[in-house]
mmCIF file of C-alpha atoms in Angstrom:
data_model
loop_
_atom_site.group_PDB
_atom_site.id
_atom_site.type_symbol
_atom_site.label_atom_id
_atom_site.label_comp_id
_atom_site.label_asym_id
_atom_site.label_seq_id
_atom_site.Cartn_x
_atom_site.Cartn_y
_atom_site.Cartn_z
ATOM 1 C CA MET A 249 -39.830 27.250 214.779
ATOM 2 C CA VAL A 250 -37.727 30.407 214.791
ATOM 3 C CA SER A 251 -38.464 32.660 211.807
ATOM 4 C CA THR A 252 -37.421 36.233 211.006
ATOM 5 C CA ASP A 253 -38.830 39.547 209.859
ATOM 6 C CA LYS A 254 -37.426 38.694 206.409
ATOM 7 C CA ALA A 255 -40.449 36.405 205.919
ATOM 8 C CA VAL A 256 -42.685 39.487 205.623
ATOM 9 C CA ASN A 257 -43.141 40.685 202.027
ATOM 10 C CA PRO A 258 -39.897 38.904 201.078
ATOM 11 C CA THR A 259 -37.602 40.377 198.438
ATOM 12 C CA ASN A 260 -35.150 37.470 198.280
ATOM 13 C CA VAL A 261 -35.129 33.674 198.349
ATOM 14 C CA MET A 262 -34.004 33.488 201.978
ATOM 15 C CA GLY A 263 -36.999 35.504 203.159
ATOM 16 C CA ALA A 264 -39.390 33.580 200.907
ATOM 17 C CA SER A 265 -38.031 30.252 202.174
ATOM 18 C CA LYS A 266 -38.684 31.462 205.727
ATOM 19 C CA ARG A 267 -42.280 32.221 204.766
ATOM 20 C CA ILE A 268 -42.694 28.777 203.182
ATOM 21 C CA ALA A 269 -41.341 27.229 206.381
ATOM 22 C CA GLU A 270 -43.913 29.217 208.398
ATOM 23 C CA ILE A 271 -46.702 28.000 206.097
ATOM 24 C CA TYR A 272 -45.488 24.410 206.435
ATOM 25 C CA ILE A 273 -45.276 24.555 210.230
ATOM 26 C CA GLN A 274 -48.811 25.968 210.442
ATOM 27 C CA SER A 275 -50.139 23.201 208.189
ATOM 28 C CA LEU A 276 -48.821 20.517 210.567
ATOM 29 C CA ILE A 277 -51.473 21.291 213.194
ATOM 30 C CA GLU A 278 -54.154 19.589 211.098
ATOM 31 C CA ASN A 279 -54.960 16.183 212.643
ATOM 32 C CA ASN A 280 -51.893 16.404 214.881
ATOM 33 C CA SER A 281 -51.721 16.429 218.669
ATOM 34 C CA THR A 282 -48.315 18.150 218.685
ATOM 35 C CA LYS A 283 -48.391 21.941 219.182
ATOM 36 C CA PHE A 284 -46.453 23.478 216.302
ATOM 37 C CA ILE A 285 -45.817 27.216 216.632
ATOM 38 C CA THR A 286 -43.598 29.854 215.030
ATOM 39 C CA THR A 287 -41.843 32.866 216.527
ATOM 40 C CA ARG A 288 -40.935 35.734 214.224
ATOM 41 C CA PHE A 289 -38.479 38.466 215.185
ATOM 42 C CA GLY A 290 -35.530 40.546 213.970
ATOM 43 C CA ASN A 291 -31.784 40.416 214.489
ATOM 44 C CA VAL A 292 -30.152 39.105 217.657
ATOM 45 C CA LEU A 293 -27.134 41.085 218.835
ATOM 46 C CA GLY A 294 -23.960 39.001 219.015
ATOM 47 C CA SER A 295 -25.426 35.911 217.357
ATOM 48 C CA ASN A 296 -23.793 34.126 214.427
ATOM 49 C CA GLY A 297 -24.124 36.319 211.345
ATOM 50 C CA SER A 298 -24.840 39.441 213.390
ATOM 51 C CA VAL A 299 -23.205 42.701 212.315
ATOM 52 C CA ILE A 300 -21.674 43.193 215.782
ATOM 53 C CA PRO A 301 -18.939 40.496 215.516
ATOM 54 C CA ARG A 302 -18.229 41.599 211.932
ATOM 55 C CA PHE A 303 -17.885 45.256 212.888
ATOM 56 C CA ARG A 304 -15.667 44.297 215.824
ATOM 57 C CA LYS A 305 -13.288 42.352 213.555
ATOM 58 C CA GLN A 306 -13.186 45.184 211.034
ATOM 59 C CA ILE A 307 -12.399 47.728 213.762
ATOM 60 C CA GLU A 308 -9.648 45.498 215.192
ATOM 61 C CA ALA A 309 -8.168 45.223 211.677
ATOM 62 C CA GLY A 310 -8.073 49.002 211.360
ATOM 63 C CA GLY A 311 -11.108 49.314 209.100
ATOM 64 C CA PRO A 312 -12.872 50.069 206.991
ATOM 65 C CA VAL A 313 -16.197 49.157 208.573
ATOM 66 C CA THR A 314 -18.538 48.134 205.753
ATOM 67 C CA VAL A 315 -22.223 49.104 205.666
ATOM 68 C CA THR A 316 -24.408 48.475 202.625
ATOM 69 C CA HIS A 317 -26.325 51.779 202.705
ATOM 70 C CA PRO A 318 -26.372 54.874 204.967
ATOM 71 C CA GLU A 319 -30.148 54.612 205.483
ATOM 72 C CA VAL A 320 -30.475 50.868 206.076
ATOM 73 C CA THR A 321 -32.175 49.993 209.390
ATOM 74 C CA ARG A 322 -32.776 46.773 211.310
ATOM 75 C CA PHE A 323 -34.544 45.591 214.462
ATOM 76 C CA PHE A 324 -32.365 44.191 217.249
ATOM 77 C CA MET A 325 -32.715 42.397 220.556
ATOM 78 C CA THR A 326 -30.222 40.718 222.872
ATOM 79 C CA ILE A 327 -29.640 36.961 223.088
ATOM 80 C CA PRO A 328 -31.205 36.707 226.615
ATOM 81 C CA GLU A 329 -34.274 38.688 225.451
ATOM 82 C CA ALA A 330 -34.750 36.491 222.392
ATOM 83 C CA CYS A 331 -34.337 33.253 224.353
ATOM 84 C CA GLN A 332 -36.777 34.361 227.047
ATOM 85 C CA LEU A 333 -39.448 35.379 224.549
ATOM 86 C CA VAL A 334 -39.075 32.172 222.492
ATOM 87 C CA LEU A 335 -39.529 30.078 225.645
ATOM 88 C CA GLU A 336 -42.493 32.206 226.756
ATOM 89 C CA ALA A 337 -44.158 31.897 223.359
ATOM 90 C CA GLY A 338 -43.610 28.149 223.385
ATOM 91 C CA ASN A 339 -45.314 27.944 226.746
ATOM 92 C CA MET A 340 -48.371 29.985 225.719
ATOM 93 C CA GLY A 341 -48.791 28.467 222.234
ATOM 94 C CA GLU A 342 -51.769 26.238 221.501
ATOM 95 C CA GLY A 343 -50.570 25.256 218.032
ATOM 96 C CA GLY A 344 -50.524 27.030 214.683
ATOM 97 C CA GLU A 345 -49.713 30.525 215.941
ATOM 98 C CA ILE A 346 -47.105 32.865 214.512
ATOM 99 C CA PHE A 347 -45.908 34.937 217.453
ATOM 100 C CA ILE A 348 -44.478 38.380 216.723
ATOM 101 C CA PHE A 349 -42.064 39.928 219.207
ATOM 102 C CA ASP A 350 -42.076 43.640 219.965
ATOM 103 C CA MET A 351 -38.596 44.655 218.824
ATOM 104 C CA GLY A 352 -38.926 48.318 219.783
ATOM 105 C CA GLU A 353 -37.550 50.920 217.394
ATOM 106 C CA SER A 354 -35.426 49.979 214.401
ATOM 107 C CA VAL A 355 -31.778 51.105 214.419
ATOM 108 C CA LYS A 356 -29.692 52.616 211.627
ATOM 109 C CA ILE A 357 -26.794 50.269 210.917
ATOM 110 C CA ALA A 358 -24.540 53.236 210.091
ATOM 111 C CA HIS A 359 -25.223 54.748 213.531
ATOM 112 C CA LEU A 360 -24.465 51.374 215.124
ATOM 113 C CA ALA A 361 -21.147 51.217 213.261
ATOM 114 C CA LYS A 362 -20.194 54.744 214.368
ATOM 115 C CA LYS A 363 -21.140 53.936 217.965
ATOM 116 C CA MET A 364 -18.976 50.810 218.002
ATOM 117 C CA ILE A 365 -16.026 52.737 216.583
ATOM 118 C CA SER A 366 -16.452 55.436 219.254
ATOM 119 C CA LEU A 367 -16.763 52.844 222.037
ATOM 120 C CA SER A 368 -13.432 51.433 220.852
ATOM 121 C CA GLY A 369 -11.854 54.813 221.636
ATOM 122 C CA LEU A 370 -11.522 55.750 217.974
ATOM 123 C CA LYS A 371 -13.068 58.429 215.765
ATOM 124 C CA PRO A 372 -15.382 57.442 212.876
ATOM 125 C CA GLY A 373 -14.209 58.896 209.587
ATOM 126 C CA LYS A 374 -10.756 59.683 210.989
ATOM 127 C CA ASP A 375 -9.255 56.653 212.717
ATOM 128 C CA ILE A 376 -11.686 54.168 211.143
ATOM 129 C CA GLN A 377 -13.436 54.784 207.836
ATOM 130 C CA ILE A 378 -16.998 53.657 207.087
ATOM 131 C CA LYS A 379 -17.370 52.285 203.574
ATOM 132 C CA TYR A 380 -20.794 52.009 201.918
ATOM 133 C CA THR A 381 -20.829 48.997 199.614
ATOM 134 C CA GLY A 382 -24.353 49.220 198.140
ATOM 135 C CA LEU A 383 -27.443 47.146 198.823
ATOM 136 C CA ARG A 384 -27.029 43.463 198.039
ATOM 137 C CA PRO A 385 -29.475 41.752 195.639
ATOM 138 C CA GLY A 386 -32.783 41.306 197.454
ATOM 139 C CA GLU A 387 -31.744 43.437 200.435
ATOM 140 C CA LYS A 388 -34.291 45.827 201.943
ATOM 141 C CA LEU A 389 -33.598 49.224 203.437
ATOM 142 C CA TYR A 390 -36.168 48.551 206.147
ATOM 143 C CA GLU A 391 -37.345 45.230 207.583
ATOM 144 C CA GLU A 392 -40.979 44.675 208.507
ATOM 145 C CA LEU A 393 -42.328 42.491 211.283
ATOM 146 C CA LEU A 394 -45.831 42.307 209.819
ATOM 147 C CA ALA A 395 -47.194 42.241 206.302
ATOM 148 C CA ASN A 396 -49.645 44.974 205.360
ATOM 149 C CA LYS A 397 -52.629 42.603 205.280
ATOM 150 C CA GLU A 398 -51.846 41.031 208.633
ATOM 151 C CA ASN A 399 -53.331 42.003 211.982
ATOM 152 C CA THR A 400 -52.192 41.043 215.435
ATOM 153 C CA VAL A 401 -53.918 40.140 218.665
ATOM 154 C CA SER A 402 -52.332 40.795 222.029
ATOM 155 C CA THR A 403 -51.368 38.164 224.591
ATOM 156 C CA TYR A 404 -50.806 38.358 228.321
ATOM 157 C CA HIS A 405 -47.173 39.280 227.559
ATOM 158 C CA SER A 406 -46.646 42.888 226.436
ATOM 159 C CA GLN A 407 -43.837 41.952 224.035
ATOM 160 C CA ILE A 408 -45.568 39.006 222.352
ATOM 161 C CA MET A 409 -48.369 39.313 219.797
ATOM 162 C CA ILE A 410 -50.077 36.769 217.556
ATOM 163 C CA ALA A 411 -50.150 37.455 213.820
ATOM 164 C CA LYS A 412 -53.362 36.789 211.951
ATOM 165 C CA VAL A 413 -52.207 35.299 208.656
ATOM 166 C CA ARG A 414 -53.780 33.410 205.793
ATOM 167 C CA GLU A 415 -54.407 29.739 206.568
ATOM 168 C CA TYR A 416 -53.464 27.056 204.053
ATOM 169 C CA ASP A 417 -54.908 23.599 203.463
ATOM 170 C CA ALA A 418 -52.462 20.963 204.724
ATOM 171 C CA ALA A 419 -52.813 18.732 201.638
ATOM 172 C CA GLU A 420 -52.247 21.720 199.344
ATOM 173 C CA VAL A 421 -49.118 22.760 201.268
ATOM 174 C CA LYS A 422 -47.713 19.236 201.155
ATOM 175 C CA SER A 423 -48.318 19.035 197.397
ATOM 176 C CA GLU A 424 -46.743 22.437 196.718
ATOM 177 C CA ILE A 425 -43.618 21.691 198.757
ATOM 178 C CA SER A 426 -43.283 18.250 197.182
ATOM 179 C CA GLU A 427 -43.392 19.875 193.741
ATOM 180 C CA LEU A 428 -40.837 22.482 194.839
ATOM 181 C CA SER A 429 -38.515 19.688 196.010
ATOM 182 C CA GLU A 430 -38.786 17.961 192.635
ATOM 183 C CA ILE A 431 -38.013 21.220 190.824
ATOM 184 C CA ALA A 432 -35.033 21.828 193.124
ATOM 185 C CA GLU A 433 -33.607 18.428 192.136
ATOM 186 C CA ARG A 434 -33.454 19.628 188.516
ATOM 187 C CA GLY A 435 -31.320 22.606 189.595
ATOM 188 C CA ASP A 436 -32.834 25.281 187.351
ATOM 189 C CA LYS A 437 -32.636 28.417 189.496
ATOM 190 C CA PHE A 438 -35.279 30.370 187.588
ATOM 191 C CA GLU A 439 -37.693 27.438 187.714
ATOM 192 C CA ILE A 440 -37.073 27.081 191.462
ATOM 193 C CA VAL A 441 -37.604 30.774 192.183
ATOM 194 C CA GLY A 442 -40.675 30.815 189.941
ATOM 195 C CA LYS A 443 -42.230 28.028 192.008
ATOM 196 C CA ILE A 444 -41.334 29.792 195.267
ATOM 197 C CA LYS A 445 -43.090 32.908 193.959
ATOM 198 C CA SER A 446 -46.225 30.866 193.164
ATOM 199 C CA ILE A 447 -46.306 29.585 196.763
ATOM 200 C CA VAL A 448 -45.508 33.016 198.230
ATOM 201 C CA PRO A 449 -47.161 35.520 195.830
ATOM 202 C CA GLU A 450 -46.036 38.496 197.947
ATOM 203 C CA PHE A 451 -42.399 37.552 197.152
ATOM 204 C CA ILE A 452 -41.296 40.370 194.815
ATOM 205 C CA SER A 453 -37.608 40.370 193.870
ATOM 206 C CA LYS A 454 -35.591 43.541 194.328
ATOM 207 C CA ASN A 455 -32.282 44.425 192.663
ATOM 208 C CA SER A 456 -32.160 40.843 191.379
ATOM 209 C CA VAL A 457 -31.999 38.856 188.138
ATOM 210 C CA TYR A 458 -35.291 37.257 189.202
ATOM 211 C CA GLU A 459 -37.232 40.516 188.790
ATOM 212 C CA GLU A 460 -38.224 39.369 185.297
ATOM 213 C CA LEU A 461 -40.299 36.603 186.874
ATOM 214 C CA ASP A 462 -42.413 39.278 188.586
ATOM 215 C CA GLN A 463 -42.852 41.168 185.312
ATOM 216 C CA ASP A 464 -44.369 38.036 183.808
ATOM 217 C CA LYS A 465 -47.173 37.954 186.379
#
């Protein structure tokens, strides 16, 4: 399973759903001969949803290039790097691991935008404006690859580590996800998010209407 750094201390439903998926995948190793593993890493340059194609389109349209916040940073790796590490992790996995990839240093999105404008032969702030739109609900300034309470162990590959995370009972996980599915059928967003927060207690909403659910804890 391919997960993301958004699963660490999630601040929105997408990140929390990634963490639930990780928990579910880990629970499948109980009484199962199949090797289920997870790989967790940051953004992949040029992939669907990446900022690179969006910035390119905005530059071609004459701007502005939109960035949520001047200080927002993200981890990046190329498509070939990501594919190679996923395959390598799949080969070394024994089942139940969450593999963390070394993403190097995080990059300021604003710097990336300015660089792309310059590489297009244009001047940031003159030929193409950069517009800061504000952080979206649940968006972090900085992504994390590991939660504070997690440790890692090294592998034979310098860019691949194994995260030591809390283990869940398979029957408990199955029951929790079954209950979440039933709640989802009813369509009450606050009830759904409340259940997600009970499964992933480190899920704390940020800049979101669901913050009141955290205040009730």
